[in-house]
Amino acid sequence: MQFGVQLGAVAPGLWGAVAEEADRLGFESVWVPEHLVLPVGAAGSPHEGSDHPPIAPDVPVFDAFGVLCHLAARTTRIRLGTCVYNIGLRHPFVAARAAATADVLSGGRLAFGVGAGWLRAEWEAAGLDFDRRGARMDEALAVCRRLWSEPVVEHHGEHFDFGPVAFEPKPAQRPGPPLHIGGDGAAALRRAATVGTGWMPMNHTLEQLPRSLARLGELAERAGRTSPIEVTLPGARISRPAEVEAHARAGVTRLIVAPWARSREALDGLRRFAAEFLG
């Protein structure tokens, strides 16, 4: 089991110190949340249940790749992830450039978590069709992967259209940074099976995971894939080794944790967690 740290669960002013300490302690990765804009009066939630309200519009939101480049300069080993980046809200030139920059400056440590998005009002504020977000995401991913790996790219699609372009520098990781596909539905499983290094379910219980992972395996086999697919579970609440073992049996390969109750307790919480679970 690999352990990542959810920076979205701590005050942004501590992100640098938490990333540095997580790097020193041996955590595998740190992950930052991402939104483009938070409209006032937005409704909905990425999580099931009425007890999960939408994000308040005055929550501080930073550019994810600006943060990751900053963290890259403050760390040496730990992987730097987005959990998750709403790639469909950007032109693929913007997304591919930001990801390549972070990957190069970090020495190939970017873990690119991407999702189709859940906040309709955010898409509408950007003047984009929320109901077509899946198709736009698929096309954006296809363009980004080509920009990262091909010397010249030309594309004529439903959402993006451009003549021959060059794109340099390429990411440090070839043929591009690993894609961790966020989401719970059939489209997310398809993307994870075909283009993803990993899958990041958002609303799956441990009991639900084996069935979805069996389906993921079927889709991967149908696509001719032989490499394993990482399974990352954000927001994991882990207090005992037996809970880690239960997640591993269910097929999880990475847990993103926030072992503290208040931001001021984050560094001590990391140290306690590392002592118990990292050895």
XYZ file of N, CA and C in Angstrom:
837
model
N 0.839 -1.189 0.000
C 0.000 0.000 0.000
C 0.883 1.251 0.000
N 0.529 2.201 -0.869
C 1.190 3.495 -0.874
C 0.296 4.498 -0.154
N 0.917 5.499 0.461
C 0.167 6.500 1.202
C 0.454 7.886 0.655
N -0.621 8.578 0.268
C -0.522 9.962 -0.127
C -1.142 10.852 0.929
N -0.915 12.155 0.788
C -1.413 13.137 1.746
C -2.339 14.105 1.018
N -3.520 14.337 1.592
C -4.504 15.239 1.003
C -4.273 16.656 1.523
N -3.668 17.509 0.704
C -3.378 18.875 1.143
C -4.638 19.723 1.250
N -5.706 19.323 0.561
C -6.943 20.070 0.657
C -7.562 20.047 2.036
N -7.072 19.176 2.916
C -7.609 19.063 4.270
C -6.847 19.900 5.279
N -5.921 20.736 4.801
C -5.142 21.588 5.692
C -5.136 23.001 5.126
N -4.947 24.002 5.982
C -4.931 25.387 5.539
C -3.836 25.590 4.479
N -4.146 26.312 3.394
C -3.162 26.479 2.313
C -1.819 27.037 2.758
N -1.819 27.853 3.806
C -0.555 28.394 4.287
C 0.407 27.347 4.807
N -0.092 26.149 5.058
C 0.743 25.058 5.568
C 1.101 24.038 4.500
N 0.632 24.230 3.264
C 0.871 23.226 2.235
C 2.356 22.948 2.042
N 3.169 23.991 2.009
C 4.599 23.787 1.801
C 5.230 22.994 2.928
N 4.934 23.370 4.172
C 5.521 22.672 5.313
C 5.043 21.233 5.382
N 3.753 21.001 5.094
C 3.226 19.633 5.123
C 3.868 18.788 4.028
N 4.017 19.343 2.830
C 4.651 18.595 1.742
C 6.099 18.265 2.084
N 6.812 19.216 2.647
C 8.208 18.966 3.028
C 8.299 17.849 4.069
N 7.422 17.902 5.061
C 7.466 16.882 6.111
C 7.029 15.526 5.570
N 6.018 15.512 4.716
C 5.604 14.243 4.111
C 6.727 13.648 3.276
N 7.452 14.479 2.576
C 8.603 14.035 1.781
C 9.670 13.429 2.698
N 9.962 14.107 3.785
C 10.987 13.642 4.718
C 10.580 12.329 5.385
N 9.286 12.180 5.688
C 8.812 11.007 6.430
C 8.653 9.769 5.552
N 8.603 9.942 4.247
C 8.492 8.780 3.375
C 7.118 8.531 2.787
N 6.188 9.503 2.893
C 4.917 9.368 2.178
C 5.204 9.349 0.673
N 4.342 8.641 -0.054
C 4.585 8.461 -1.494
C 4.196 9.671 -2.315
N 3.171 10.437 -1.881
C 2.644 11.508 -2.719
C 1.897 12.530 -1.883
N 1.727 13.729 -2.448
C 0.816 14.743 -1.910
C -0.118 15.158 -3.039
N -1.355 15.530 -2.672
C -2.384 15.802 -3.670
C -3.089 17.104 -3.354
N -3.276 17.941 -4.381
C -3.964 19.214 -4.199
C -5.333 19.169 -4.884
N -6.339 19.830 -4.299
C -7.654 19.918 -4.939
C -7.628 20.944 -6.061
N -8.715 20.982 -6.852
C -8.711 21.895 -8.001
C -10.121 22.316 -8.386
N -10.304 23.615 -8.617
C -11.494 24.171 -9.244
C -11.044 25.385 -10.039
N -11.785 25.693 -11.083
C -11.498 26.894 -11.859
C -12.184 28.107 -11.244
N -13.454 27.959 -10.855
C -14.209 29.042 -10.228
C -15.352 28.422 -9.433
N -15.781 29.100 -8.374
C -16.880 28.610 -7.537
C -18.018 29.623 -7.593
N -19.030 29.375 -8.414
C -20.133 30.317 -8.538
C -20.946 30.431 -7.243
N -21.407 31.634 -6.952
C -22.273 31.859 -5.806
C -23.609 31.153 -6.064
N -24.112 30.480 -5.049
C -25.392 29.800 -5.186
C -25.322 28.469 -5.892
N -24.115 27.922 -6.088
C -23.977 26.630 -6.754
C -24.587 25.531 -5.893
N -25.094 24.512 -6.551
C -25.682 23.368 -5.865
C -24.998 22.096 -6.322
N -25.228 21.028 -5.566
C -24.650 19.739 -5.934
C -23.452 19.407 -5.070
N -22.948 18.198 -5.233
C -21.804 17.737 -4.463
C -21.174 16.554 -5.190
N -19.858 16.380 -5.065
C -19.236 15.202 -5.653
C -19.504 13.931 -4.862
N -20.093 14.064 -3.693
C -20.340 12.919 -2.819
C -21.840 12.688 -2.646
N -22.199 11.456 -2.456
C -23.601 11.108 -2.285
C -24.088 11.490 -0.885
N -25.376 11.797 -0.785
C -25.971 12.068 0.518
C -26.212 13.540 0.763
N -27.294 13.852 1.464
C -27.647 15.234 1.724
C -26.724 15.899 2.730
N -25.915 15.113 3.436
C -25.004 15.691 4.417
C -23.714 16.178 3.777
N -23.638 16.149 2.458
C -22.459 16.644 1.746
C -22.857 17.885 0.964
N -22.732 19.086 1.557
C -23.114 20.301 0.840
C -22.088 20.649 -0.230
N -22.462 21.514 -1.176
C -21.483 21.964 -2.167
C -20.401 22.820 -1.515
N -19.333 23.074 -2.245
C -18.251 23.904 -1.729
C -18.717 25.348 -1.620
N -18.426 25.984 -0.503
C -18.784 27.392 -0.340
C -18.009 28.239 -1.348
N -18.647 29.259 -1.928
C -17.990 30.023 -2.989
C -16.802 30.855 -2.515
N -16.686 31.089 -1.199
C -15.565 31.895 -0.710
C -14.386 31.047 -0.235
N -14.416 29.744 -0.516
C -13.267 28.892 -0.191
C -12.080 29.306 -1.068
N -10.902 29.531 -0.479
C -9.739 29.911 -1.295
C -9.376 28.805 -2.289
N -9.221 29.182 -3.543
C -8.860 28.235 -4.593
C -7.602 28.738 -5.287
N -6.581 27.905 -5.337
C -5.321 28.268 -5.960
C -5.148 27.488 -7.266
N -4.351 28.028 -8.151
C -4.030 27.292 -9.367
C -3.222 26.049 -8.990
N -3.735 24.894 -9.348
C -3.134 23.639 -8.889
C -1.693 23.489 -9.363
N -1.433 23.843 -10.600
C -0.080 23.621 -11.112
C 0.897 24.675 -10.618
N 0.398 25.868 -10.303
C 1.256 26.838 -9.634
C 1.709 26.312 -8.285
N 0.760 25.719 -7.551
C 1.085 25.128 -6.252
C 2.073 23.985 -6.417
N 1.841 23.095 -7.384
C 2.718 21.935 -7.544
C 4.132 22.346 -7.938
N 4.259 23.377 -8.755
C 5.608 23.856 -9.103
C 6.312 24.405 -7.860
N 5.558 25.102 -7.021
C 6.123 25.593 -5.758
C 6.566 24.429 -4.877
N 5.719 23.412 -4.775
C 6.057 22.258 -3.943
C 7.219 21.468 -4.533
N 7.327 21.457 -5.853
C 8.442 20.749 -6.488
C 9.776 21.330 -6.046
N 9.814 22.658 -5.850
C 11.057 23.307 -5.441
C 11.375 23.072 -3.972
N 10.367 22.639 -3.202
C 10.557 22.447 -1.767
C 10.718 20.984 -1.377
N 10.604 20.078 -2.348
C 10.694 18.644 -2.060
C 11.668 17.995 -3.040
N 12.014 16.757 -2.766
C 13.000 16.080 -3.619
C 12.522 14.758 -4.194
N 11.652 14.044 -3.486
C 11.317 12.684 -3.872
C 9.825 12.464 -4.083
N 9.007 13.083 -3.263
C 7.588 12.782 -3.197
C 6.887 13.142 -4.499
N 5.897 12.327 -4.914
C 5.135 12.611 -6.115
C 4.092 13.684 -5.827
N 3.746 14.450 -6.869
C 2.891 15.622 -6.734
C 1.657 15.429 -7.595
N 0.464 15.384 -6.951
C -0.731 15.010 -7.689
C -1.846 16.033 -7.605
N -2.758 15.955 -8.580
C -4.001 16.722 -8.572
C -5.154 15.768 -8.286
N -6.061 16.189 -7.414
C -7.152 15.304 -6.982
C -8.464 16.089 -6.869
N -9.122 16.300 -8.062
C -8.646 16.033 -9.410
C -8.799 17.310 -10.224
N -8.087 17.354 -11.353
C -8.074 18.507 -12.254
C -9.202 18.367 -13.264
N -10.022 19.407 -13.361
C -11.165 19.395 -14.272
C -10.685 19.774 -15.668
N -10.157 18.794 -16.360
C -9.448 19.057 -17.605
C -10.360 19.590 -18.701
N -11.644 19.240 -18.687
C -12.542 19.677 -19.731
C -12.836 21.168 -19.716
N -12.567 21.839 -18.598
C -12.812 23.276 -18.511
C -11.738 24.096 -19.208
N -10.654 23.437 -19.626
C -9.558 24.149 -20.278
C -9.361 23.659 -21.706
N -8.818 24.552 -22.516
C -8.324 24.097 -23.805
C -7.153 23.159 -23.543
N -7.010 22.092 -24.313
C -5.900 21.159 -24.047
C -4.521 21.793 -24.172
N -4.388 22.884 -24.929
C -3.099 23.579 -24.948
C -2.742 24.036 -23.528
N -3.725 24.576 -22.808
C -3.490 25.088 -21.456
C -3.180 23.949 -20.494
N -3.986 22.889 -20.532
C -3.789 21.767 -19.619
C -2.474 21.048 -19.899
N -2.190 20.800 -21.169
C -0.962 20.085 -21.514
C 0.274 20.890 -21.138
N 0.215 22.220 -21.332
C 1.359 23.067 -20.997
C 1.592 23.095 -19.490
N 0.521 23.250 -18.723
C 0.659 23.298 -17.272
C 1.218 21.987 -16.730
N 0.680 20.862 -17.210
C 1.141 19.564 -16.728
C 2.592 19.304 -17.125
N 2.955 19.648 -18.354
C 4.335 19.434 -18.793
C 5.302 20.278 -17.971
N 4.917 21.521 -17.684
C 5.774 22.397 -16.886
C 6.018 21.808 -15.506
N 4.946 21.383 -14.836
C 5.087 20.814 -13.499
C 5.910 19.536 -13.533
N 5.733 18.729 -14.574
C 6.463 17.474 -14.652
C 7.955 17.715 -14.874
N 8.275 18.656 -15.744
C 9.680 18.955 -16.008
C 10.344 19.559 -14.771
N 9.690 20.544 -14.160
C 10.297 21.226 -13.019
C 10.416 20.326 -11.800
N 9.582 19.304 -11.702
C 9.661 18.374 -10.571
C 10.571 17.183 -10.857
N 11.124 17.128 -12.059
C 11.955 15.984 -12.402
C 11.162 14.719 -12.635
N 9.932 14.873 -13.172
C 9.119 13.708 -13.493
C 8.341 13.153 -12.330
N 7.808 14.036 -11.477
C 7.086 13.574 -10.289
C 5.589 13.861 -10.331
N 5.072 14.319 -11.458
C 3.656 14.650 -11.526
C 2.788 13.398 -11.618
N 1.738 13.370 -10.815
C 0.664 12.365 -10.930
C -0.589 13.151 -11.296
N -1.027 13.031 -12.540
C -2.064 13.906 -13.083
C -3.437 13.274 -12.883
N -4.090 13.634 -11.776
C -5.457 13.182 -11.540
C -6.429 14.075 -12.276
N -7.302 13.492 -13.087
C -8.231 14.260 -13.913
C -9.643 13.720 -13.749
N -10.631 14.617 -13.920
C -12.017 14.211 -13.829
C -12.883 15.024 -14.761
N -14.118 14.556 -14.949
C -15.056 15.249 -15.830
C -15.762 16.389 -15.115
N -15.710 16.424 -13.788
C -16.332 17.501 -13.041
C -17.741 17.156 -12.594
N -18.185 17.819 -11.536
C -19.504 17.553 -10.970
C -20.325 18.834 -10.772
N -19.661 20.003 -10.844
C -20.322 21.258 -10.504
C -20.850 21.936 -11.777
N -22.133 21.737 -12.042
C -22.750 22.282 -13.252
C -22.543 23.794 -13.371
N -22.715 24.513 -12.260
C -22.614 25.967 -12.305
C -21.228 26.432 -12.719
N -20.208 25.663 -12.395
C -18.842 26.014 -12.787
C -18.694 25.942 -14.310
N -19.248 24.913 -14.911
C -19.206 24.782 -16.364
C -20.015 25.885 -17.036
N -21.171 26.173 -16.475
C -22.007 27.217 -17.069
C -21.343 28.584 -16.964
N -20.644 28.841 -15.849
C -19.932 30.111 -15.703
C -18.825 30.255 -16.746
N -18.233 29.123 -17.140
C -17.187 29.137 -18.163
C -17.762 29.109 -19.574
N -19.104 29.098 -19.699
C -19.741 29.095 -21.007
C -19.661 27.767 -21.728
N -19.586 26.669 -20.961
C -19.443 25.341 -21.547
C -20.634 24.459 -21.178
N -20.870 23.442 -21.995
C -22.015 22.558 -21.850
C -21.691 21.445 -20.858
N -22.292 21.514 -19.677
C -22.049 20.517 -18.643
C -22.449 19.122 -19.100
N -23.519 19.030 -19.876
C -24.022 17.725 -20.296
C -23.138 17.067 -21.344
N -22.210 17.808 -21.935
C -21.267 17.244 -22.896
C -19.850 17.167 -22.322
N -19.757 17.259 -21.018
C -18.434 17.332 -20.400
C -17.618 16.062 -20.610
N -18.289 14.909 -20.650
C -17.551 13.663 -20.840
C -16.879 13.600 -22.190
N -17.605 13.954 -23.240
C -17.023 13.944 -24.581
C -15.903 14.966 -24.695
N -16.099 16.134 -24.064
C -15.058 17.161 -24.115
C -13.806 16.684 -23.370
N -13.999 16.009 -22.244
C -12.857 15.471 -21.507
C -12.095 14.436 -22.329
N -12.826 13.522 -22.952
C -12.175 12.496 -23.765
C -11.330 13.129 -24.868
N -11.885 14.134 -25.523
C -11.149 14.769 -26.617
C -9.945 15.542 -26.084
N -10.121 16.230 -24.937
C -9.006 16.963 -24.347
C -7.865 16.023 -23.965
N -8.216 14.872 -23.383
C -7.179 13.900 -23.020
C -6.448 13.394 -24.252
N -7.182 13.113 -25.307
C -6.560 12.621 -26.532
C -5.585 13.641 -27.097
N -5.982 14.915 -27.091
C -5.100 15.961 -27.614
C -3.870 16.119 -26.729
N -4.058 16.137 -25.410
C -2.918 16.274 -24.502
C -1.909 15.146 -24.692
N -2.394 13.934 -24.797
C -1.481 12.798 -24.950
C -0.670 12.909 -26.241
N -1.274 13.430 -27.285
C -0.539 13.627 -28.540
C 0.468 14.768 -28.405
N 0.064 15.857 -27.761
C 0.982 16.980 -27.581
C 2.212 16.564 -26.780
N 2.011 15.695 -25.812
C 3.120 15.252 -24.972
C 4.072 14.280 -25.671
N 3.628 13.679 -26.755
C 4.417 12.580 -27.320
C 4.779 12.727 -28.791
N 4.088 13.584 -29.539
C 4.329 13.697 -30.968
C 5.008 15.021 -31.306
N 5.896 15.034 -32.314
C 6.604 16.283 -32.656
C 5.693 17.349 -33.239
N 4.718 16.949 -34.036
C 3.765 17.887 -34.637
C 2.367 17.300 -34.499
N 1.420 18.130 -34.099
C 0.051 17.659 -33.858
C -0.926 18.547 -34.617
N -1.847 17.906 -35.319
C -2.963 18.583 -35.953
C -4.234 17.861 -35.521
N -5.292 18.624 -35.237
C -6.501 18.000 -34.695
C -7.734 18.732 -35.194
N -8.732 17.957 -35.594
C -10.009 18.521 -36.031
C -11.117 17.677 -35.400
N -11.654 18.180 -34.281
C -12.642 17.423 -33.543
C -13.891 18.228 -33.267
N -14.753 17.653 -32.429
C -16.012 18.307 -32.090
C -15.796 19.535 -31.213
N -14.858 19.451 -30.287
C -14.664 20.517 -29.309
C -13.417 21.358 -29.567
N -12.436 20.798 -30.246
C -11.173 21.501 -30.490
C -10.764 21.306 -31.939
N -10.242 22.361 -32.524
C -9.888 22.309 -33.944
C -8.676 23.203 -34.176
N -7.594 22.626 -34.664
C -6.398 23.431 -34.933
C -5.505 22.723 -35.954
N -4.755 23.549 -36.675
C -3.801 23.037 -37.643
C -2.520 22.585 -36.969
N -1.484 22.268 -37.756
C -0.248 21.703 -37.206
C 0.413 22.631 -36.181
N 0.737 22.071 -35.033
C 1.439 22.806 -33.984
C 2.565 21.932 -33.437
N 3.602 22.592 -32.942
C 4.661 21.923 -32.187
C 4.452 22.217 -30.716
N 4.919 21.327 -29.860
C 4.721 21.478 -28.422
C 5.986 21.031 -27.708
N 6.715 21.982 -27.165
C 7.942 21.695 -26.419
C 7.975 22.581 -25.169
N 8.571 22.104 -24.086
C 9.219 20.807 -23.948
C 8.208 19.691 -23.699
N 8.612 18.482 -24.006
C 7.811 17.327 -23.640
C 7.948 17.075 -22.128
N 6.981 16.416 -21.527
C 7.110 16.077 -20.101
C 8.331 15.204 -19.841
N 8.816 15.246 -18.617
C 9.946 14.398 -18.246
C 9.564 12.927 -18.292
N 8.317 12.615 -17.928
C 7.826 11.243 -17.989
C 7.293 10.976 -19.391
N 7.763 9.934 -20.008
C 7.333 9.608 -21.365
C 6.463 8.356 -21.369
N 5.405 8.368 -22.189
C 5.026 9.376 -23.171
C 4.236 10.541 -22.599
N 4.132 10.637 -21.276
C 3.425 11.717 -20.629
C 3.225 11.382 -19.172
N 2.813 12.346 -18.361
C 2.578 12.056 -16.946
C 1.467 11.035 -16.774
N 1.565 10.199 -15.748
C 0.519 9.197 -15.523
C -0.820 9.852 -15.236
N -1.879 9.319 -15.851
C -3.229 9.841 -15.689
C -3.984 8.989 -14.674
N -4.500 9.639 -13.649
C -5.327 8.964 -12.643
C -6.748 9.471 -12.835
N -7.625 8.583 -13.270
C -8.962 8.968 -13.702
C -9.916 8.978 -12.515
N -10.458 10.164 -12.207
C -11.409 10.284 -11.115
C -12.839 10.044 -11.582
N -13.650 9.441 -10.718
C -15.052 9.217 -11.051
C -15.487 7.806 -10.730
N -16.802 7.614 -10.690
C -17.354 6.327 -10.288
C -18.133 5.612 -11.373
N -18.511 6.314 -12.431
C -19.398 5.742 -13.423
C -18.700 4.943 -14.494
N -19.507 4.496 -15.458
C -18.990 3.656 -16.545
C -17.945 4.374 -17.369
N -18.128 5.676 -17.611
C -17.163 6.416 -18.427
C -15.809 6.511 -17.732
N -15.812 6.720 -16.410
C -14.556 6.790 -15.677
C -13.819 5.452 -15.728
N -14.543 4.354 -15.579
C -13.918 3.037 -15.676
C -13.335 2.811 -17.065
N -14.063 3.229 -18.092
C -13.556 3.079 -19.462
C -12.262 3.867 -19.648
N -12.241 5.106 -19.161
C -11.032 5.915 -19.312
C -9.860 5.306 -18.549
N -10.131 4.848 -17.333
C -9.061 4.242 -16.541
C -8.502 3.001 -17.221
N -9.373 2.217 -17.830
C -8.939 0.980 -18.480
C -8.149 1.238 -19.748
N -8.446 2.335 -20.437
C -7.844 2.564 -21.759
C -6.687 3.552 -21.744
N -6.793 4.630 -20.971
C -5.733 5.648 -21.002
C -5.156 5.947 -19.623
N -5.724 5.402 -18.571
C -5.292 5.757 -17.231
C -4.200 4.851 -16.679
N -3.287 5.457 -15.945
C -2.393 4.677 -15.100
C -3.158 4.145 -13.902
N -4.171 4.928 -13.482
C -4.932 4.517 -12.320
C -6.353 5.038 -12.336
N -7.119 4.559 -11.362
C -8.518 4.939 -11.179
C -8.671 5.491 -9.775
N -9.449 6.600 -9.650
C -9.688 7.245 -8.359
C -11.191 7.302 -8.099
N -11.780 6.274 -7.519
C -13.209 6.324 -7.197
C -13.477 7.331 -6.087
N -14.624 7.992 -6.187
C -14.970 9.022 -5.216
C -16.077 8.591 -4.260
N -16.940 7.672 -4.676
C -18.118 7.315 -3.880
C -18.277 5.813 -3.699
N -17.205 5.082 -3.781
C -17.278 3.634 -3.618
C -16.972 3.225 -2.176
N -17.782 2.329 -1.642
C -17.456 1.691 -0.376
C -16.518 0.511 -0.650
N -15.931 -0.011 0.402
C -15.060 -1.170 0.239
C -15.828 -2.351 -0.343
N -17.098 -2.462 0.037
C -17.900 -3.580 -0.450
C -18.204 -3.449 -1.938
N -18.270 -2.241 -2.433
C -18.580 -2.011 -3.846
C -17.359 -2.131 -4.745
N -16.178 -1.948 -4.197
C -14.975 -1.903 -5.026
C -14.701 -3.177 -5.822
N -14.777 -4.370 -5.229
C -14.423 -5.567 -6.002
C -15.240 -5.727 -7.282
N -16.530 -5.439 -7.230
C -17.350 -5.569 -8.435
C -16.902 -4.583 -9.508
N -16.641 -3.329 -9.103
C -16.202 -2.338 -10.079
C -14.811 -2.671 -10.620
N -13.954 -3.210 -9.770
C -12.616 -3.574 -10.230
C -12.661 -4.773 -11.175
N -13.612 -5.660 -10.967
C -13.788 -6.761 -11.916
C -14.196 -6.213 -13.281
N -15.103 -5.241 -13.276
C -15.503 -4.602 -14.530
C -14.334 -3.861 -15.153
N -13.537 -3.182 -14.332
C -12.356 -2.483 -14.836
C -11.396 -3.462 -15.504
N -11.223 -4.632 -14.895
C -10.366 -5.644 -15.492
C -10.884 -6.145 -16.820
N -12.200 -6.299 -16.916
C -12.801 -6.727 -18.188
C -12.559 -5.699 -19.285
N -12.728 -4.431 -18.948
C -12.519 -3.364 -19.926
C -11.053 -3.285 -20.347
N -10.149 -3.470 -19.392
C -8.730 -3.434 -19.714
C -8.341 -4.597 -20.623
N -8.874 -5.769 -20.323
C -8.583 -6.935 -21.162
C -9.126 -6.739 -22.563
N -10.325 -6.186 -22.672
C -10.917 -5.936 -23.977
C -10.080 -4.944 -24.784
N -9.440 -3.989 -24.082
C -8.602 -2.990 -24.756
C -7.208 -3.511 -25.051
N -6.916 -4.761 -24.658
C -5.601 -5.333 -24.903
C -4.541 -4.866 -23.928
N -4.982 -4.391 -22.801
C -4.038 -3.865 -21.816
C -3.504 -4.983 -20.939
N -2.206 -4.927 -20.644
C -1.595 -5.926 -19.775
C -1.004 -5.320 -18.510
N -0.749 -4.007 -18.481
C -0.165 -3.360 -17.305
C -1.209 -3.201 -16.212
N -0.810 -3.294 -14.939
C -1.761 -3.159 -13.831
C -2.292 -1.732 -13.733
N -3.457 -1.581 -13.128
C -4.093 -0.286 -12.943
C -4.078 0.058 -11.457
N -3.486 1.193 -11.119
C -3.457 1.630 -9.733
C -4.863 2.065 -9.303
N -5.169 1.849 -8.043
C -6.461 2.253 -7.492
C -6.196 3.143 -6.285
N -6.569 4.401 -6.410
C -6.306 5.398 -5.379
C -7.609 5.805 -4.718
N -7.659 5.749 -3.397
C -8.862 6.117 -2.661
C -8.602 7.408 -1.887
N -9.203 8.527 -2.324
C -9.034 9.789 -1.593
C -9.850 9.792 -0.307
N -9.426 10.620 0.626
C -10.212 10.829 1.846
C -10.307 9.640 2.761
N -9.336 8.762 2.732
C -9.389 7.562 3.564
C -9.189 7.909 5.043
N -10.003 7.320 5.895
C -9.870 7.481 7.341
C -9.271 6.203 7.908
N -8.001 6.248 8.212
C -7.271 5.059 8.641
C -6.766 5.273 10.060
N -7.093 4.353 10.949
C -6.608 4.453 12.324
C -5.931 3.175 12.799
N -6.138 2.056 12.071
C -5.575 0.777 12.502
C -5.006 0.035 11.291
N -3.944 -0.743 11.482
C -3.389 -1.529 10.375
C -4.416 -2.449 9.729
N -5.370 -2.942 10.503
C -6.380 -3.835 9.929
C -7.196 -3.127 8.858
N -7.383 -1.811 8.995
C -8.123 -1.054 7.990
C -7.330 -0.946 6.695
N -6.019 -0.838 6.804
C -5.173 -0.837 5.606
C -5.273 -2.183 4.906
N -5.234 -3.253 5.687
C -5.324 -4.589 5.118
C -6.657 -4.805 4.407
N -7.732 -4.276 4.986
C -9.047 -4.417 4.364
C -9.109 -3.686 3.033
N -8.507 -2.515 2.964
C -8.471 -1.770 1.698
C -7.631 -2.517 0.663
N -6.524 -3.084 1.109
C -5.678 -3.828 0.179
C -6.415 -5.043 -0.375
N -7.151 -5.731 0.454
C -7.909 -6.891 -0.011
C -8.986 -6.486 -1.015
N -9.524 -5.297 -0.839
C -10.559 -4.815 -1.761
C -9.982 -4.355 -3.095
N -8.644 -4.218 -3.179
C -8.008 -3.838 -4.437
C -7.394 -2.461 -4.468
N -7.421 -1.739 -3.340
C -6.839 -0.399 -3.287
C -5.325 -0.508 -3.226
N -4.637 0.334 -3.990
C -3.169 0.339 -3.969
C -2.585 1.615 -3.382
N -3.417 2.659 -3.254
C -2.948 3.914 -2.655
C -4.082 4.530 -1.831
N -3.768 4.959 -0.618
C -4.707 5.667 0.239
C -4.224 7.103 0.413
N -5.097 8.062 0.150
C -4.773 9.474 0.374
C -5.376 9.858 1.712
N -4.531 10.219 2.674
C -4.959 10.398 4.052
C -4.728 11.834 4.514
N -5.412 12.193 5.568
C -5.218 13.466 6.262
C -5.326 13.170 7.751
N -4.271 12.659 8.369
C -4.353 12.152 9.748
C -4.264 13.256 10.802
N -5.204 14.191 10.740
C -5.284 15.263 11.723
C -6.716 15.782 11.743
N -7.072 16.465 12.812
C -8.412 17.039 12.941
C -8.411 18.534 12.664
N -7.304 19.208 12.957
C -7.169 20.644 12.739
C -5.839 20.918 12.050
N -5.799 21.994 11.294
C -4.594 22.303 10.524
C -3.356 22.409 11.407
N -3.515 22.988 12.571
C -2.346 23.160 13.443
C -1.795 21.826 13.945
N -2.589 20.756 13.773
C -2.148 19.423 14.208
C -1.574 18.599 13.062
N -1.499 19.182 11.853
C -1.165 18.395 10.664
C 0.226 17.783 10.740
N 1.231 18.557 11.130
C 2.598 18.028 11.122
C 2.755 16.903 12.145
N 2.222 17.103 13.337
C 2.288 16.031 14.341
C 1.484 14.819 13.892
N 0.341 15.058 13.236
C -0.455 13.948 12.734
C 0.285 13.137 11.687
N 0.997 13.813 10.806
C 1.809 13.107 9.812
C 2.859 12.237 10.483
N 3.504 12.788 11.493
C 4.568 12.036 12.177
C 4.020 10.808 12.879
N 2.863 10.961 13.538
C 2.260 9.799 14.208
C 1.863 8.737 13.190
N 1.256 9.175 12.084
C 0.833 8.213 11.058
C 2.047 7.491 10.469
N 3.110 8.243 10.178
C 4.310 7.637 9.604
C 4.925 6.624 10.555
N 4.947 6.948 11.840
C 5.529 6.023 12.797
C 4.764 4.715 12.875
N 3.426 4.798 12.683
C 2.616 3.599 12.816
C 2.494 2.804 11.517
N 2.423 3.529 10.377
C 2.098 2.851 9.143
C 3.229 2.801 8.106
N 4.212 3.673 8.224
C 5.298 3.674 7.241
C 6.523 2.923 7.715
N 6.578 2.604 8.995
C 7.687 1.806 9.508
C 8.891 2.632 9.873
